[in-house]
PDB file of C-alpha atoms in Angstrom:
ATOM      1  CA  MET R   3       8.598 -55.400 148.730  1.00 69.00           C
ATOM      2  CA  ASN R   4      10.010 -56.029 145.241  1.00 79.00           C
ATOM      3  CA  LEU R   5      10.953 -59.523 144.183  1.00 85.00           C
ATOM      4  CA  GLN R   6      14.477 -58.325 143.011  1.00 83.00           C
ATOM      5  CA  ASP R   7      14.846 -56.832 146.642  1.00 88.00           C
ATOM      6  CA  ILE R   8      14.628 -60.179 148.358  1.00 92.00           C
ATOM      7  CA  THR R   9      17.666 -61.355 150.291  1.00 94.00           C
ATOM      8  CA  GLU R  10      18.286 -63.998 152.736  1.00 95.00           C
ATOM      9  CA  ASP R  11      18.663 -61.755 155.653  1.00 96.00           C
ATOM     10  CA  ILE R  12      15.552 -59.985 154.722  1.00 95.00           C
ATOM     11  CA  LEU R  13      13.593 -63.333 154.325  1.00 96.00           C
ATOM     12  CA  LEU R  14      14.922 -64.505 157.972  1.00 96.00           C
ATOM     13  CA  LYS R  15      13.762 -61.370 159.373  1.00 95.00           C
ATOM     14  CA  GLU R  16      10.359 -61.455 157.854  1.00 94.00           C
ATOM     15  CA  PRO R  17       7.723 -62.131 160.497  1.00 93.00           C
ATOM     16  CA  ASN R  18       5.245 -63.939 158.380  1.00 93.00           C
ATOM     17  CA  VAL R  19       7.745 -65.970 156.550  1.00 96.00           C
ATOM     18  CA  ARG R  20       8.474 -69.339 158.737  1.00 96.00           C
ATOM     19  CA  SER R  21      12.443 -70.659 158.149  1.00 95.00           C
ATOM     20  CA  VAL R  22      14.211 -73.662 158.803  1.00 95.00           C
ATOM     21  CA  ASP R  23      17.902 -74.716 158.874  1.00 95.00           C
ATOM     22  CA  PHE R  24      18.321 -77.855 156.901  1.00 94.00           C
ATOM     23  CA  GLU R  25      21.895 -78.991 156.224  1.00 93.00           C
ATOM     24  CA  HIS R  26      23.485 -75.570 156.573  1.00 94.00           C
ATOM     25  CA  GLU R  27      21.180 -74.285 153.969  1.00 95.00           C
ATOM     26  CA  TRP R  28      17.862 -71.950 154.786  1.00 96.00           C
ATOM     27  CA  TYR R  29      14.594 -73.232 153.629  1.00 97.00           C
ATOM     28  CA  PHE R  30      11.448 -71.320 153.729  1.00 97.00           C
ATOM     29  CA  VAL R  31       8.025 -72.320 153.980  1.00 97.00           C
ATOM     30  CA  ALA R  32       6.239 -72.079 150.492  1.00 97.00           C
ATOM     31  CA  SER R  33       2.861 -71.269 151.544  1.00 96.00           C
ATOM     32  CA  ASP R  34       4.444 -68.206 153.781  1.00 96.00           C
ATOM     33  CA  MET R  35       6.069 -67.065 150.636  1.00 96.00           C
ATOM     34  CA  ASN R  36       3.448 -67.201 148.291  1.00 94.00           C
ATOM     35  CA  LYS R  37       1.079 -65.341 150.656  1.00 95.00           C
ATOM     36  CA  ARG R  38       3.775 -62.691 151.099  1.00 93.00           C
ATOM     37  CA  PHE R  39       4.686 -62.702 147.293  1.00 91.00           C
ATOM     38  CA  MET R  40       1.243 -62.866 145.553  1.00 90.00           C
ATOM     39  CA  GLY R  41       1.893 -66.487 144.636  1.00 91.00           C
ATOM     40  CA  ALA R  42       4.993 -66.117 143.020  1.00 91.00           C
ATOM     41  CA  PHE R  43       6.668 -69.374 144.347  1.00 94.00           C
ATOM     42  CA  ASN R  44       3.676 -71.666 143.623  1.00 91.00           C
ATOM     43  CA  ASN R  45       5.754 -73.867 141.002  1.00 90.00           C
ATOM     44  CA  VAL R  46       8.996 -73.862 142.656  1.00 94.00           C
ATOM     45  CA  PRO R  47       9.757 -77.476 143.977  1.00 93.00           C
ATOM     46  CA  GLY R  48      10.070 -78.086 147.531  1.00 94.00           C
ATOM     47  CA  LEU R  49      10.936 -80.395 150.441  1.00 96.00           C
ATOM     48  CA  PRO R  50       8.799 -81.445 153.221  1.00 97.00           C
ATOM     49  CA  LEU R  51      10.228 -80.083 156.387  1.00 97.00           C
ATOM     50  CA  PRO R  52       9.474 -80.104 159.988  1.00 95.00           C
ATOM     51  CA  ILE R  53       8.246 -76.828 161.167  1.00 94.00           C
ATOM     52  CA  LEU R  54       7.030 -76.004 164.557  1.00 89.00           C
ATOM     53  CA  VAL R  55       3.003 -74.860 164.397  1.00 88.00           C
ATOM     54  CA  ASN R  56       1.427 -74.050 167.508  1.00 90.00           C
ATOM     55  CA  GLY R  57       3.894 -76.376 169.629  1.00 92.00           C
ATOM     56  CA  ASN R  58       3.728 -79.234 167.335  1.00 94.00           C
ATOM     57  CA  ARG R  59       5.981 -80.472 164.205  1.00 94.00           C
ATOM     58  CA  GLU R  60       4.433 -80.353 161.226  1.00 95.00           C
ATOM     59  CA  LEU R  61       5.777 -81.388 157.848  1.00 96.00           C
ATOM     60  CA  LEU R  62       5.518 -78.291 155.611  1.00 97.00           C
ATOM     61  CA  LYS R  63       6.644 -77.800 151.937  1.00 97.00           C
ATOM     62  CA  CYS R  64       9.656 -75.593 152.141  1.00 97.00           C
ATOM     63  CA  ILE R  65      11.899 -74.034 149.436  1.00 97.00           C
ATOM     64  CA  SER R  66      15.279 -73.497 149.251  1.00 97.00           C
ATOM     65  CA  PHE R  67      16.884 -69.704 148.851  1.00 96.00           C
ATOM     66  CA  HIS R  68      19.137 -70.938 146.020  1.00 95.00           C
ATOM     67  CA  ASP R  69      15.601 -72.039 144.320  1.00 95.00           C
ATOM     68  CA  ILE R  70      13.940 -68.853 145.261  1.00 95.00           C
ATOM     69  CA  GLN R  71      16.609 -66.572 143.543  1.00 93.00           C
ATOM     70  CA  GLN R  72      16.236 -69.000 140.508  1.00 91.00           C
ATOM     71  CA  GLN R  73      12.487 -68.058 140.431  1.00 92.00           C
ATOM     72  CA  ILE R  74      13.045 -64.559 140.842  1.00 90.00           C
ATOM     73  CA  ASN R  75      15.573 -64.489 138.082  1.00 86.00           C
ATOM     74  CA  PHE R  76      13.240 -66.293 135.738  1.00 85.00           C
ATOM     75  CA  LEU R  77      10.670 -63.849 136.564  1.00 83.00           C
ATOM     76  CA  ALA R  78      12.456 -60.931 136.138  1.00 80.00           C
ATOM     77  CA  GLY R  79      12.869 -61.779 132.375  1.00 78.00           C
ATOM     78  CA  LYS R  80       9.076 -61.570 131.928  1.00 69.00           C
ATOM     79  CA  SER R  81       6.985 -58.765 131.859  1.00 68.00           C
ATOM     80  CA  ASP R  82       4.526 -57.812 134.333  1.00 69.00           C
ATOM     81  CA  PHE R  83       1.524 -58.840 132.323  1.00 74.00           C
ATOM     82  CA  GLU R  84       3.022 -62.300 131.731  1.00 73.00           C
ATOM     83  CA  ARG R  85       3.944 -62.945 135.200  1.00 65.00           C
ATOM     84  CA  HIS R  86       0.501 -62.354 136.538  1.00 72.00           C
ATOM     85  CA  ILE R  87      -1.089 -64.058 133.689  1.00 75.00           C
ATOM     86  CA  ASN R  88       1.056 -67.268 134.686  1.00 70.00           C
ATOM     87  CA  THR R  89       0.493 -66.830 138.310  1.00 71.00           C
ATOM     88  CA  ALA R  90      -3.487 -66.526 137.786  1.00 75.00           C
ATOM     89  CA  LEU R  91      -3.779 -69.316 135.542  1.00 75.00           C
ATOM     90  CA  ASN R  92      -1.247 -71.541 137.588  1.00 71.00           C
ATOM     91  CA  PHE R  93       0.999 -71.927 134.620  1.00 63.00           C
ATOM     92  CA  ASN R  94       4.193 -73.202 134.719  1.00 61.00           C
ATOM     93  CA  PRO R  95       5.995 -72.522 131.541  1.00 57.00           C
ATOM     94  CA  LYS R  96       9.285 -74.918 132.774  1.00 58.00           C
ATOM     95  CA  LYS R  97       6.793 -78.174 132.716  1.00 56.00           C
ATOM     96  CA  LYS R  98       5.377 -77.567 129.149  1.00 50.00           C
TER      97      LYS R  98
END
């Protein structure tokens, strides 16, 4: 799946991406998003939210769909090469 094809509904149906509704907004587990989309969301700020893991609640970093959309729009303005270099080097140009 291409990053530009991501919608909230698609993410909610994605079996490998856990989600939680917090204050009427969907949040997605950052580590799941990074595994599914090759680290594209490493530098997106998130909130620690309770997620059910093996029957226990754990606080995991989650990112809102709004923040996911902003990251996709930011990455869309970059070449594939630039995106891969930034991901590989864990570089966030927003934090210069």
